[in-house]
Tab-separated table of C-alpha atoms and ligand atoms in Angstrom:
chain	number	residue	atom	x	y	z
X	1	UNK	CA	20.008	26.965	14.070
X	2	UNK	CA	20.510	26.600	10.193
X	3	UNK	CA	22.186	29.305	8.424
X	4	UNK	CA	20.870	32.378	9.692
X	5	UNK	CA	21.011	34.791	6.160
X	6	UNK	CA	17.702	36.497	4.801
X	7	UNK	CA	17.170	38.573	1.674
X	8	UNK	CA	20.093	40.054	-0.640
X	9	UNK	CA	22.667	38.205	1.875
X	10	UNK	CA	21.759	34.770	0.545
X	11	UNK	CA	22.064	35.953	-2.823
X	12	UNK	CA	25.435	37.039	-1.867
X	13	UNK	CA	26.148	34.041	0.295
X	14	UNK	CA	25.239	31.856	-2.926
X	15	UNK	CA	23.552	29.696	-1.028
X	16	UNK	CA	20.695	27.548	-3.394
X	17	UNK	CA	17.913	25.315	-2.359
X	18	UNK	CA	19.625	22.405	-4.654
X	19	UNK	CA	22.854	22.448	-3.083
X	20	UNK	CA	21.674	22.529	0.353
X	21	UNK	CA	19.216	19.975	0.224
X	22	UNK	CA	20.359	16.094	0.107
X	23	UNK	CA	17.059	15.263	-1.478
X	24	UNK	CA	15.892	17.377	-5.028
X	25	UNK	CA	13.898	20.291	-4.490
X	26	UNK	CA	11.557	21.350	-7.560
X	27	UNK	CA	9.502	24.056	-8.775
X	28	UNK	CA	6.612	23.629	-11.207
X	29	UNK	CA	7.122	26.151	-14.317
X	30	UNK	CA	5.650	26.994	-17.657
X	31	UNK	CA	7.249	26.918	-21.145
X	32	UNK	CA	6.158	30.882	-21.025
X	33	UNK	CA	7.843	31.921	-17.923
X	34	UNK	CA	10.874	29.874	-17.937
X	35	UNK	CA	11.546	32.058	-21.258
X	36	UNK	CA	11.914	35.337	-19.125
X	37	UNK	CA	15.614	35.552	-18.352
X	38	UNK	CA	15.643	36.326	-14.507
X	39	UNK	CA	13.315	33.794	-14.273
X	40	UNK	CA	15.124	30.921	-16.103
X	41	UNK	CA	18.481	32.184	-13.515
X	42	UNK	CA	16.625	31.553	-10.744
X	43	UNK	CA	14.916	28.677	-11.163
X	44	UNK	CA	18.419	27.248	-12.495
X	45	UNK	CA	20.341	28.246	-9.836
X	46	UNK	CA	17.607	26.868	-7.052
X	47	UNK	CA	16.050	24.212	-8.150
X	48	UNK	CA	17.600	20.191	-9.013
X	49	UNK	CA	13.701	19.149	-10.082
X	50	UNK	CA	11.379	20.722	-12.599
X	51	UNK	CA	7.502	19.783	-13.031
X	52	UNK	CA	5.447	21.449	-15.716
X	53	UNK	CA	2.155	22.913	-13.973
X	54	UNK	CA	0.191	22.418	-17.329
X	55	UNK	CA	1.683	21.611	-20.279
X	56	UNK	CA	2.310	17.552	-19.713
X	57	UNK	CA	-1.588	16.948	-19.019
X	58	UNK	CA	-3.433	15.708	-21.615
X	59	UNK	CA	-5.554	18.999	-22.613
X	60	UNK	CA	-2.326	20.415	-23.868
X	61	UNK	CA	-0.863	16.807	-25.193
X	62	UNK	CA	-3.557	14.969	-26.230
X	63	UNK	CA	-5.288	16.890	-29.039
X	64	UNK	CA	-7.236	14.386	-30.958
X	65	UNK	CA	-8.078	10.834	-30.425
X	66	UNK	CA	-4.864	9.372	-31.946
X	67	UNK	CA	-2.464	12.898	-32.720
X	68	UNK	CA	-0.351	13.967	-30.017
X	69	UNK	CA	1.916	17.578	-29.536
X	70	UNK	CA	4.964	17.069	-27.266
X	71	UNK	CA	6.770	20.369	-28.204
X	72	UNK	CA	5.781	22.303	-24.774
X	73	UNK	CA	6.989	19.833	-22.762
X	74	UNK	CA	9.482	18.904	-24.459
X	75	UNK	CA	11.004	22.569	-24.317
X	76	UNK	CA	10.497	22.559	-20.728
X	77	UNK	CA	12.709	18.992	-20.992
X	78	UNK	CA	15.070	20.516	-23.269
X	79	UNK	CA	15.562	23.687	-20.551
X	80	UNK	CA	16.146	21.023	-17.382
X	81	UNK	CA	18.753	18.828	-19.270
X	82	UNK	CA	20.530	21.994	-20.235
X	83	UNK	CA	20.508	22.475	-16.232
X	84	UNK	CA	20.729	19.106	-14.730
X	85	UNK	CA	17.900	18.942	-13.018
X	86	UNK	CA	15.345	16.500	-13.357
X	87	UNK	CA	11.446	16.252	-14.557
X	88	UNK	CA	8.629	14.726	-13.114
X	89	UNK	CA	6.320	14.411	-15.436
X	90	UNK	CA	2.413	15.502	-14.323
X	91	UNK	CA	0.178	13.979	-15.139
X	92	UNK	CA	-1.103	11.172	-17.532
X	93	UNK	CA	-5.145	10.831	-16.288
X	94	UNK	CA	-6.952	13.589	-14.667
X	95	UNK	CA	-10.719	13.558	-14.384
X	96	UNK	CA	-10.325	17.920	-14.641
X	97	UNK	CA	-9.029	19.973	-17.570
X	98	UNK	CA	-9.461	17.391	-20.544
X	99	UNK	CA	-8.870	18.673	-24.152
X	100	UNK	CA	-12.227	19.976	-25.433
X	101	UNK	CA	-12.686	17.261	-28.324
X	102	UNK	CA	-12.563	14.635	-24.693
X	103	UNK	CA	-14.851	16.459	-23.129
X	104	UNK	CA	-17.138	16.439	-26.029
X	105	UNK	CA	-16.921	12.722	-26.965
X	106	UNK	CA	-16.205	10.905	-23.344
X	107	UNK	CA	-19.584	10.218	-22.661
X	108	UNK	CA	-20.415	8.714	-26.160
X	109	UNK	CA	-17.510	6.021	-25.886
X	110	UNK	CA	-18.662	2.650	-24.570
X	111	UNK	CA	-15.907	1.360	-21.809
X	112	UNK	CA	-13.761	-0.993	-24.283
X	113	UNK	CA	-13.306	2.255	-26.500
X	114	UNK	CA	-11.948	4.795	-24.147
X	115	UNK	CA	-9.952	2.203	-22.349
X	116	UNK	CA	-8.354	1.804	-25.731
X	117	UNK	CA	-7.796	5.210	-25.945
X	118	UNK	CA	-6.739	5.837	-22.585
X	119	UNK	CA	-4.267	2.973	-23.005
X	120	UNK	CA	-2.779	4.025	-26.344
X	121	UNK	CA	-2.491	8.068	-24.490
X	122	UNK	CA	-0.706	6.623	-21.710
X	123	UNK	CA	1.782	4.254	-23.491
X	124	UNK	CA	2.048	6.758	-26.220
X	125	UNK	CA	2.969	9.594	-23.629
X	126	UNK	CA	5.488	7.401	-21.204
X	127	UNK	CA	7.441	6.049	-24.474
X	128	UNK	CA	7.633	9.266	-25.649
X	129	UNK	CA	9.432	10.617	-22.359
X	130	UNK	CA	11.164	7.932	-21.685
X	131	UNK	CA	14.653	8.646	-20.055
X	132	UNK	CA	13.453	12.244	-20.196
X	133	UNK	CA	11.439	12.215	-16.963
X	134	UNK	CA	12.128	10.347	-13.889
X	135	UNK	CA	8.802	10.019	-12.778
X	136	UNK	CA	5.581	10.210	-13.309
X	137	UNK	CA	1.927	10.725	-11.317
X	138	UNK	CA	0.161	8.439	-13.346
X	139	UNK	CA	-3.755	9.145	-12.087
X	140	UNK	CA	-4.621	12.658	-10.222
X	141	UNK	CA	-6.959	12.996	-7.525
X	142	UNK	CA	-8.690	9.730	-8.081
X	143	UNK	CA	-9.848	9.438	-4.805
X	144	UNK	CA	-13.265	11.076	-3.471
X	145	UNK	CA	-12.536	14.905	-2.435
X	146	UNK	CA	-13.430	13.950	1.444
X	147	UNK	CA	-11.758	11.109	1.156
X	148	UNK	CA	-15.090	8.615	0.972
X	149	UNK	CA	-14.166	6.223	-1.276
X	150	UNK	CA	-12.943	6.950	-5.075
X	151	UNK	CA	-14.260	9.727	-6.823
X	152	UNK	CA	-17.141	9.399	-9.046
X	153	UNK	CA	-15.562	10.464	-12.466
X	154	UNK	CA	-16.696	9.588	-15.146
X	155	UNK	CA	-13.294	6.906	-15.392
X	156	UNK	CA	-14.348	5.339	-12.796
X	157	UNK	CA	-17.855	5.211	-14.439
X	158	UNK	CA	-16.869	3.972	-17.267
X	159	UNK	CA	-13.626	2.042	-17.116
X	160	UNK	CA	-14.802	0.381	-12.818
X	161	UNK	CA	-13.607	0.248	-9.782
X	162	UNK	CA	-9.814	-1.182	-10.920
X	163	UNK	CA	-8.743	1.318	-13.423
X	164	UNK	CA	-6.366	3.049	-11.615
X	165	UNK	CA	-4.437	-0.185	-11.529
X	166	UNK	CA	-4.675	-0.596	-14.796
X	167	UNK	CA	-3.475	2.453	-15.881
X	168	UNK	CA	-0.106	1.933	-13.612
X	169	UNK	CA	0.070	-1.396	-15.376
X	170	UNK	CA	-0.039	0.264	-18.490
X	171	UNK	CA	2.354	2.959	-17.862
X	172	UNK	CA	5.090	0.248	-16.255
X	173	UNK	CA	4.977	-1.799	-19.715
X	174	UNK	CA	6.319	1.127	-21.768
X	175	UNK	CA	8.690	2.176	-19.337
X	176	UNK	CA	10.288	-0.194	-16.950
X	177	UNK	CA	12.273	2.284	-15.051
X	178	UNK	CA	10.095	5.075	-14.893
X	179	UNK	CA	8.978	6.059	-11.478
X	180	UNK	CA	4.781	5.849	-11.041
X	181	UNK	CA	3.096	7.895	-8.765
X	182	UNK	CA	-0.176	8.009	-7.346
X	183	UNK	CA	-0.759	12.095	-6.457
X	184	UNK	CA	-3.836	13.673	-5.004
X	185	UNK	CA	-4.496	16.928	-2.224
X	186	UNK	CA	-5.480	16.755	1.441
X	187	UNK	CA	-3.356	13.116	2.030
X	188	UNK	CA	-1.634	14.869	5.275
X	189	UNK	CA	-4.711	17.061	6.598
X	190	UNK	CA	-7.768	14.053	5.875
X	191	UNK	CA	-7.473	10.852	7.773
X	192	UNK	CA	-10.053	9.433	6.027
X	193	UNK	CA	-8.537	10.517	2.441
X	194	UNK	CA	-5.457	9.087	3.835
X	195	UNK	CA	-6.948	5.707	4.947
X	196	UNK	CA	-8.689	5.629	1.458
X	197	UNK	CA	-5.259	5.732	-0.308
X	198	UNK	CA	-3.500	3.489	1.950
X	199	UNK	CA	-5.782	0.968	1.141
X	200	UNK	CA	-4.976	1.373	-2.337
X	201	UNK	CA	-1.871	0.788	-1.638
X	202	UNK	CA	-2.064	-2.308	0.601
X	203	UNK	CA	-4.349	-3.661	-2.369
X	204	UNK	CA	-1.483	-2.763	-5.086
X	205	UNK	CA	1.189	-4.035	-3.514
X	206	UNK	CA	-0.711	-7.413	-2.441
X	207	UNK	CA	-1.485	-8.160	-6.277
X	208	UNK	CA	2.093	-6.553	-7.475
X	209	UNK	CA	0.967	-3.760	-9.147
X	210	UNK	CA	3.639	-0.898	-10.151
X	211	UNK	CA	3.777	1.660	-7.308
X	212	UNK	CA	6.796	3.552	-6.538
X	213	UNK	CA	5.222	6.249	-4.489
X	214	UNK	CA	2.686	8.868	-3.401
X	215	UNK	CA	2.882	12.529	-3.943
X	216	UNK	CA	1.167	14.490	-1.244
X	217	UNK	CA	0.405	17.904	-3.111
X	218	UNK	CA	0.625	19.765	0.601
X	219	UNK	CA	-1.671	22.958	-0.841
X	220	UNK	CA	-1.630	23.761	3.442
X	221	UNK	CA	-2.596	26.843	5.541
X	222	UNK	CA	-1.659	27.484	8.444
X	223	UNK	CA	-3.563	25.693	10.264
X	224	UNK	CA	-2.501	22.120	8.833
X	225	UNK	CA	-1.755	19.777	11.966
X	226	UNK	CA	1.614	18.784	12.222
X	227	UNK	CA	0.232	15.049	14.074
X	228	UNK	CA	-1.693	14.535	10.518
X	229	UNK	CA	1.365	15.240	8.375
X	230	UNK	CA	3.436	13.613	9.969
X	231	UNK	CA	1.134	10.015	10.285
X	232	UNK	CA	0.917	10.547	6.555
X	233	UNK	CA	4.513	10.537	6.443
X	234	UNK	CA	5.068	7.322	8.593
X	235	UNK	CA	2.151	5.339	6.925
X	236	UNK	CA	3.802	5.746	3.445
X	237	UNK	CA	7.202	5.335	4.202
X	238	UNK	CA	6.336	2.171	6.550
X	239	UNK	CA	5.379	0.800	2.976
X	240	UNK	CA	8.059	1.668	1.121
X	241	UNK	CA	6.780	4.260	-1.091
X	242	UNK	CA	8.787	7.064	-2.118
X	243	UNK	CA	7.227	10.443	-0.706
X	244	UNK	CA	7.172	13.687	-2.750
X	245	UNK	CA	5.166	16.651	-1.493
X	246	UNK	CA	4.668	17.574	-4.670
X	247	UNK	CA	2.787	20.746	-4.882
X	248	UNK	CA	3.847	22.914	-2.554
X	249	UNK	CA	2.281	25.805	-1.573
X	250	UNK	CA	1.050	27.560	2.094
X	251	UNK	CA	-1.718	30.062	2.219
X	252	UNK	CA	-1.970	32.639	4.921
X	253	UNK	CA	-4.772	34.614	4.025
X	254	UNK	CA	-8.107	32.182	4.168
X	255	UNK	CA	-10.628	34.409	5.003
X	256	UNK	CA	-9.323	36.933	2.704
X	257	UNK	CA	-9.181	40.099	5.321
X	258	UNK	CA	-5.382	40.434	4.734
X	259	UNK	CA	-4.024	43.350	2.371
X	260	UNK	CA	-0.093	42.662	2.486
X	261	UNK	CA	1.966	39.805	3.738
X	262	UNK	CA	2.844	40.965	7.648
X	263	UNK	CA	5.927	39.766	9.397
X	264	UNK	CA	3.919	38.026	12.000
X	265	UNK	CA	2.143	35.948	9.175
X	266	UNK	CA	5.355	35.461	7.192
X	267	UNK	CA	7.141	34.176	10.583
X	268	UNK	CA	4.007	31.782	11.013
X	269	UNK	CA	4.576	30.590	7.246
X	270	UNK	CA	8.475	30.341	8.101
X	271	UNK	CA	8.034	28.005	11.546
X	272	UNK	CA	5.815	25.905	9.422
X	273	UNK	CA	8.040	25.716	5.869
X	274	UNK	CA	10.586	25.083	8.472
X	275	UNK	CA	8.670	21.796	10.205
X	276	UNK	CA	7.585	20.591	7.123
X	277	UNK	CA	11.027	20.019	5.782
X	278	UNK	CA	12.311	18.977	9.028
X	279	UNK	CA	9.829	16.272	9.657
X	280	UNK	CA	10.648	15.464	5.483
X	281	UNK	CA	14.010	15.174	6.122
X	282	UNK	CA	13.919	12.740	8.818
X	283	UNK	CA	12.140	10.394	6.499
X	284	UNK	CA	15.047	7.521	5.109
X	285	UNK	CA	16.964	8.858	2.480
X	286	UNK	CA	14.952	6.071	0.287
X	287	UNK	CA	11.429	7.397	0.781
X	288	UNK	CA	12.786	11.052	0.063
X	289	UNK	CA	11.988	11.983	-3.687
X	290	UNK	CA	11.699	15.433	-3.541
X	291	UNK	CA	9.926	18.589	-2.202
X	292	UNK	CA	8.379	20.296	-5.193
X	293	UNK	CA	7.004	23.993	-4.819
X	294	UNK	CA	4.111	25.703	-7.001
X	295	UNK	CA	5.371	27.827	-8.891
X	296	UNK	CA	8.406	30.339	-8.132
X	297	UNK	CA	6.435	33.781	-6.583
X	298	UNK	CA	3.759	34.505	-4.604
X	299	UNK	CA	2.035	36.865	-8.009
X	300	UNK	CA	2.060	33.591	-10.123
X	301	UNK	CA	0.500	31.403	-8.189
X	302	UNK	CA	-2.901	29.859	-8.851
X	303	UNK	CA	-4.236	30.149	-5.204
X	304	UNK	CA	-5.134	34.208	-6.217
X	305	UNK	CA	-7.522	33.043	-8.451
X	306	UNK	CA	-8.274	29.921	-6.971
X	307	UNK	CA	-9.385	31.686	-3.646
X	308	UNK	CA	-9.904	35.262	-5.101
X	309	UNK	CA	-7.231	36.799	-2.637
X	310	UNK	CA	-3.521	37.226	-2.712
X	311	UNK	CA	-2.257	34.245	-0.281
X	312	UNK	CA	1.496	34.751	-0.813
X	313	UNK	CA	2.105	31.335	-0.924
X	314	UNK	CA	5.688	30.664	-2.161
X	315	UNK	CA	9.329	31.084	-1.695
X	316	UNK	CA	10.162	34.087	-3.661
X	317	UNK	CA	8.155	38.026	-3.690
X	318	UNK	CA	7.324	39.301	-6.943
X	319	UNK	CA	10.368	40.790	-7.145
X	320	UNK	CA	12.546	37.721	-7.225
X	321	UNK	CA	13.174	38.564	-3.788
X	322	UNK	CA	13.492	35.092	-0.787
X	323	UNK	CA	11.224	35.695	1.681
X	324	UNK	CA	11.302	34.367	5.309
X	325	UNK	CA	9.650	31.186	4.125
X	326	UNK	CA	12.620	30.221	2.160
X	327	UNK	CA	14.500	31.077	5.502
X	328	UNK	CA	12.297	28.403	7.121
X	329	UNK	CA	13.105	25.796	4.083
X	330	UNK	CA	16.896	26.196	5.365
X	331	UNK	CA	16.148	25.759	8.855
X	332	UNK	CA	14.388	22.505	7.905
X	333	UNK	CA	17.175	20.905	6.674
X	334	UNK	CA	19.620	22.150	9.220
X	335	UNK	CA	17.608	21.277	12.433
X	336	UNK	CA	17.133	17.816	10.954
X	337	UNK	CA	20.282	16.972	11.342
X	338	UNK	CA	20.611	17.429	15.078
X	339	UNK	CA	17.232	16.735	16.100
X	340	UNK	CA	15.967	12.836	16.933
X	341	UNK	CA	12.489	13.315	18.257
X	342	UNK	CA	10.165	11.850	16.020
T	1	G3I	O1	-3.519	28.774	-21.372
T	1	G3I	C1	-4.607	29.674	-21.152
T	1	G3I	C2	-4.240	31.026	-21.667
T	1	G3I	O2	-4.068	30.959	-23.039
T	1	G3I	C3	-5.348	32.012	-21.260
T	1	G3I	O3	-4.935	33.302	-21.613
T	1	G3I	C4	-5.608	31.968	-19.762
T	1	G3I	C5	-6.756	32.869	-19.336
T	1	G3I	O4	-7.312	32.436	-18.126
T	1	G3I	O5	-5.932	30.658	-19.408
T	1	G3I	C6	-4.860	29.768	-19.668
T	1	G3I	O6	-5.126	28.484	-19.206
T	1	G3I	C7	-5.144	28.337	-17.788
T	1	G3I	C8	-3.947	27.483	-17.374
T	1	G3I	O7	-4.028	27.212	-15.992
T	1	G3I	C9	-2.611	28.155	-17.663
T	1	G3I	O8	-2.493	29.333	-16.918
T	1	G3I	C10	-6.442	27.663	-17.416
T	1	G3I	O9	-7.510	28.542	-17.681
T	1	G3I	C11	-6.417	27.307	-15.945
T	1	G3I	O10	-7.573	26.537	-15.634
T	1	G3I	C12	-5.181	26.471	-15.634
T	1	G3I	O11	-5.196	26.223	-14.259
T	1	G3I	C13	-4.296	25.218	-13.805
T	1	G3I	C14	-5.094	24.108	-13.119
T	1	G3I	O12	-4.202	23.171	-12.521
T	1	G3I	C15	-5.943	23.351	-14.102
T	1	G3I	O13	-5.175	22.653	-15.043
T	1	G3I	C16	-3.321	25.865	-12.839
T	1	G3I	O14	-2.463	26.740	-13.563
T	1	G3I	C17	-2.496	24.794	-12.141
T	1	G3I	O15	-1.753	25.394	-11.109
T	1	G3I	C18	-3.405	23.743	-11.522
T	1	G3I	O16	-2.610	22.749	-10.952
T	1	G3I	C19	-3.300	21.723	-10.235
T	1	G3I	C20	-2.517	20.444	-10.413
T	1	G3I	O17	-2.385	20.149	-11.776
T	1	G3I	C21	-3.189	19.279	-9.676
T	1	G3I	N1	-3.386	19.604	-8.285
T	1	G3I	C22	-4.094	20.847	-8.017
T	1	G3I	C23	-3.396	22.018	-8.722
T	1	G3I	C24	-4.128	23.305	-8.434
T	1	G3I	O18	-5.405	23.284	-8.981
């Protein structure tokens, strides 16, 4: 059993997700919240790995063709250095949430244009960060949403079938050491999604273009199967890639009928917290980047809105209090250690 401590006692116990882990554990904040003090303790005293949910996409960076504002995320850098923990950054080219003036214009830009543009954004973006952020996911959710092939965004559209390539090609020549991710939903519950990516991959890394690894954003229920997660697991790592399940989150209340979190649902959401860090951990210390939750408490997390019910998602209550799933994060890491059968 890992350490066996719930509620106030961990507090007491001073026992943090960042010390206990051997891999960094990260949480994705906002320049606005990480201002509140109780906040900012906790996330400094938990967390080794930050990610900004919104303000390092391009609707908040890129805010006219050629003019650029870095000053959210680069408070939200300025907050991590001052606790040594590191950024991802997320995410250069997303097909959702452009700035308005992109929305506008995209479809009046003939290919040559916006791949200009898209070319100066990223370079412009990964120079600016660089030695700030470890990593980066390059594209978002290129692929198809059922996994059929890539999506049909209006990139793909206009820039074909190879600009996802291009833009990791792009990225790698104005930061050498920078790590480039390729991030999307659904890799560990939709064989076919993950077949589609994997032969991304194979394709990348047969004509040498940059990929360091995949981040599986793990938005799960309870019903995710544990045989699907953990082929997605041995399918990247058998390539090499660094793995970060990089948007952690697990609802418990899909149909909507619940009113408050019960212990028998929060001890479901513990056993499977608990597996999916055990199964993590087992993983060779080189293909572990990081587990990375979204956001800090259950009342902040995008899922309410998202799916119109509380799904008390997270790690922490509203009241900066650890709930059982944090329990189960613990019990991940310890039962790795003894247990061999993968
Ligand atoms: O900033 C405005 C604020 O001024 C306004 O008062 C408020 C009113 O609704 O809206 C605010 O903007 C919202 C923003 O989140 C900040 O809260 C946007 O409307 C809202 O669309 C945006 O949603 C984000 C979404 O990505 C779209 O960018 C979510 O917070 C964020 O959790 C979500 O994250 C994505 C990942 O990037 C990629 N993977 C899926 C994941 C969930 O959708």
């Amino acid at each position: 059993m890992a350490v066996v401590v719930i509620g106030n006692q961990l507090h007491t116990e001073k026992i943090t997700l960042r010390e206990q882990a051997s891999f960094p554990v990260g949480v994705a904040v906002s320049p606005k919240r990480i201002a509140q003090s109780e906040y900012a303790k906790v996330v400094g005293q938990e967390f080794s790995s930050l990610t900004a949910e919104n303000v390092m996409k391009p609707q908040y960076i890129w805010t006219s063709e050629r003019n650029y504002d870095f000053s959210k995320g680069d408070s939200l850098v300025a907050f991590a250095q001052a606790r040594q923990q590191q950024v991802h950054g997320h995410t250069l080219v997303w097909h959702l949430m452009q700035p308005d003036w992109l929305k506008n214009t995209i479809e009046s830009y003939d290919s040559a244009t916006l791949e200009n543009l898209l070319r100066d954004y990223i370079q412009t973006v990964v120079k600016h960060y660089r030695g700030k952020v470890v990593s980066w996911d390059v594209v978002n959710e290129a692929v198809a949403s059922n996994g059929d092939g890539m999506r049909e965004s209006v990139y793909l559209q206009k820039l074909g079938d190879d600009y996802v390539a291009r833009c990791h090609q792009y990225a790698r020549q104005s930061d050498p050491d920078v790590l480039l991710f390729y991030n999307d939903y659904s890799i560990a519950s939709n064989p076919k999604k993950l077949n589609t990516i994997l032969e991304m991959v194979d394709d990348f890394q047969a004509r040498g273009i940059p990929l360091d690894g995949i981040g599986m954003q793990m938005h799960v229920g309870l019903d995710l199967s544990l045989d699907d997660y953990q082929k997605a697991l041995d399918e990247i790592s058998q390539r090499g890639l660094k793995i970060h399940l990089s948007e952690v989150d697990i609802k418990v209340n899909s149909n909507g009928k619940q009113t408050t979190l019960t212990p028998e649902l929060a001890e479901s959401q513990r056993e499977l917290m608990s597996e999916i860090v055990r199964r993590y951990n087992q993983l060779p210390e080189e293909n572990k980047f990081a587990i990375t939750f979204w956001g800090l408490r259950d009342n902040e997390s995008w899922l309410t809105n998202h799916t119109g019910f509380p799904q008390w998602p997270l790690l922490y209550d509203h009241d900066f209090q650890r709930k059982s799933m944090y329990q189960g994060f613990l019990d991940g890491l310890e039962t790795a250690q003894t247990t061999v059968d993968k």
